[in-house]
Short mmCIF file of C-alpha atoms in Angstrom, two decimals:
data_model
loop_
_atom_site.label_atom_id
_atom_site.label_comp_id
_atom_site.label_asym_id
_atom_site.label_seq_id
_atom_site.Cartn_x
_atom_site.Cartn_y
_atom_site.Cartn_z
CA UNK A 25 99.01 106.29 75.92
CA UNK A 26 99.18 104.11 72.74
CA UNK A 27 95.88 101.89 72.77
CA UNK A 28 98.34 99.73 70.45
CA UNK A 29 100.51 98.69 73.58
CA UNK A 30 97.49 97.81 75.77
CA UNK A 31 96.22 96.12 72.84
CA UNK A 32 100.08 93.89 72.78
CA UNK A 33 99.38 92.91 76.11
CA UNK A 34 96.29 91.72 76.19
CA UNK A 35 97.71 89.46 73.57
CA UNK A 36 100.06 87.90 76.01
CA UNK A 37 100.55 84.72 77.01
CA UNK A 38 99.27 84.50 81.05
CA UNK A 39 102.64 83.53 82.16
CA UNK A 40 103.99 86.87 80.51
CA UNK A 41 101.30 88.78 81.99
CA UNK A 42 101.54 87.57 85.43
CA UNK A 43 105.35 88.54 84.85
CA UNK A 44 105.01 91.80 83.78
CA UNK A 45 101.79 92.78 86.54
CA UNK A 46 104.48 91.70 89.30
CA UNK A 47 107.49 93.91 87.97
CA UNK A 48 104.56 96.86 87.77
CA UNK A 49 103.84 96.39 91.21
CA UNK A 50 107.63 95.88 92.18
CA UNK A 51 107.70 99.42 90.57
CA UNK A 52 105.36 100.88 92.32
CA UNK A 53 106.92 99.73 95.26
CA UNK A 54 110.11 100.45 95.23
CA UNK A 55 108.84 104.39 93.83
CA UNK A 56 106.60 104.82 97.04
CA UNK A 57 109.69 103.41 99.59
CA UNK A 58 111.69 106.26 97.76
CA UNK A 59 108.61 109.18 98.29
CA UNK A 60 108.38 107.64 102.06
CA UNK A 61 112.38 107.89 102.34
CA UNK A 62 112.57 111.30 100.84
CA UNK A 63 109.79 112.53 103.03
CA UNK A 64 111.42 111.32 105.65
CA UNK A 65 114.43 112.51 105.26
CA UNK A 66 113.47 115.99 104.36
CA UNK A 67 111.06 116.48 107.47
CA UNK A 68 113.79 114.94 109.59
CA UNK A 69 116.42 117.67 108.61
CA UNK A 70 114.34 120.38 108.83
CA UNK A 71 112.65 120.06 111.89
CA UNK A 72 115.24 117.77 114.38
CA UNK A 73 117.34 120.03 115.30
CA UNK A 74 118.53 118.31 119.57
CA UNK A 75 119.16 114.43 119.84
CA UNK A 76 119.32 115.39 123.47
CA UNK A 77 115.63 113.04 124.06
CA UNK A 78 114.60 109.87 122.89
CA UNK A 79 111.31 111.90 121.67
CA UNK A 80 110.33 115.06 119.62
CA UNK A 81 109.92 118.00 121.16
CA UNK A 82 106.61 119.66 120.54
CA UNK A 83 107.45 121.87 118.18
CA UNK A 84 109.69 119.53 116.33
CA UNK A 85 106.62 117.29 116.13
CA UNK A 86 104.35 120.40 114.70
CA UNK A 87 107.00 120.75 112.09
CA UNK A 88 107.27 117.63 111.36
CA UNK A 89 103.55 117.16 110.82
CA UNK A 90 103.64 119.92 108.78
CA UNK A 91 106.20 119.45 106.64
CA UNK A 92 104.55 115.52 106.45
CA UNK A 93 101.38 117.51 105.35
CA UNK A 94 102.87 119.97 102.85
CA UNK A 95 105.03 117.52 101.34
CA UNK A 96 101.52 114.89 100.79
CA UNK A 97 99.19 117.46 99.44
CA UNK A 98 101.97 118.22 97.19
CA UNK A 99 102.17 115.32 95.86
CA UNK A 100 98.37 114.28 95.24
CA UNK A 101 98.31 117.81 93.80
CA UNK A 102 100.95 116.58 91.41
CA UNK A 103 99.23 113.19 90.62
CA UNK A 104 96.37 114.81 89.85
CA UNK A 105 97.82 117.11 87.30
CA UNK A 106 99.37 113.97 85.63
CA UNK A 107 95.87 112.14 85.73
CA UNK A 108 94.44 115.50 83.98
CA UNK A 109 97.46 115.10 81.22
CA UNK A 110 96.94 112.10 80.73
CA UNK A 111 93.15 112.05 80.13
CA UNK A 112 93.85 115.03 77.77
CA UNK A 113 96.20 112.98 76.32
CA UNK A 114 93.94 109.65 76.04
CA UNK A 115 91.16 112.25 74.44
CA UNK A 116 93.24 113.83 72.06
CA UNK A 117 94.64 110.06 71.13
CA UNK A 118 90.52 109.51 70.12
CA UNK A 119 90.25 111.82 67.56
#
């Protein structure tokens, strides 16, 4: 990113500091309430298939766990990729 922006903010009055952390972390949680939602929702359609219990069946609950797994590794694996842009980015910014 643009050191010039960090640069801005540091340059901030507190007030307008302490505004702008809050509305980063009301950001960040409203984005992981959507990636718990969607992973929700996705496992839940492709596993539930009887609303005949109260419970999951076994293998409902293996393929839910599964698809709860898949769907998290995927999205570290992701996060990292952006973290390895983004240092490529910060080094080529540098030079």
């Amino acid at each position: 990113m643009d050191k010039n922006i960090f640069g801005e903010v540091d340059n901030l009055p507190e007030e307008d500091k302490k505004r702008m952390t809050t509305m980063v972390e009301q950001l960040q949680t409203r984005d992981s309430l959507r990636l718990y939602n969607s992973l929700v929702e996705r496992c839940f359609n492709n596993c539930v298939s009887s609303f005949y219990r109260s419970s999951l069946n076994k293998p409902e609950e293996t393929c839910v766990l599964r698809c709860a797994g898949k769907y998290l590794r995927f999205s570290s694996h992701v996060g990292v990729k952006f973290s390895d842009i983004n240092q490529g980015a910060s080094t080529t910014d540098k030079q």
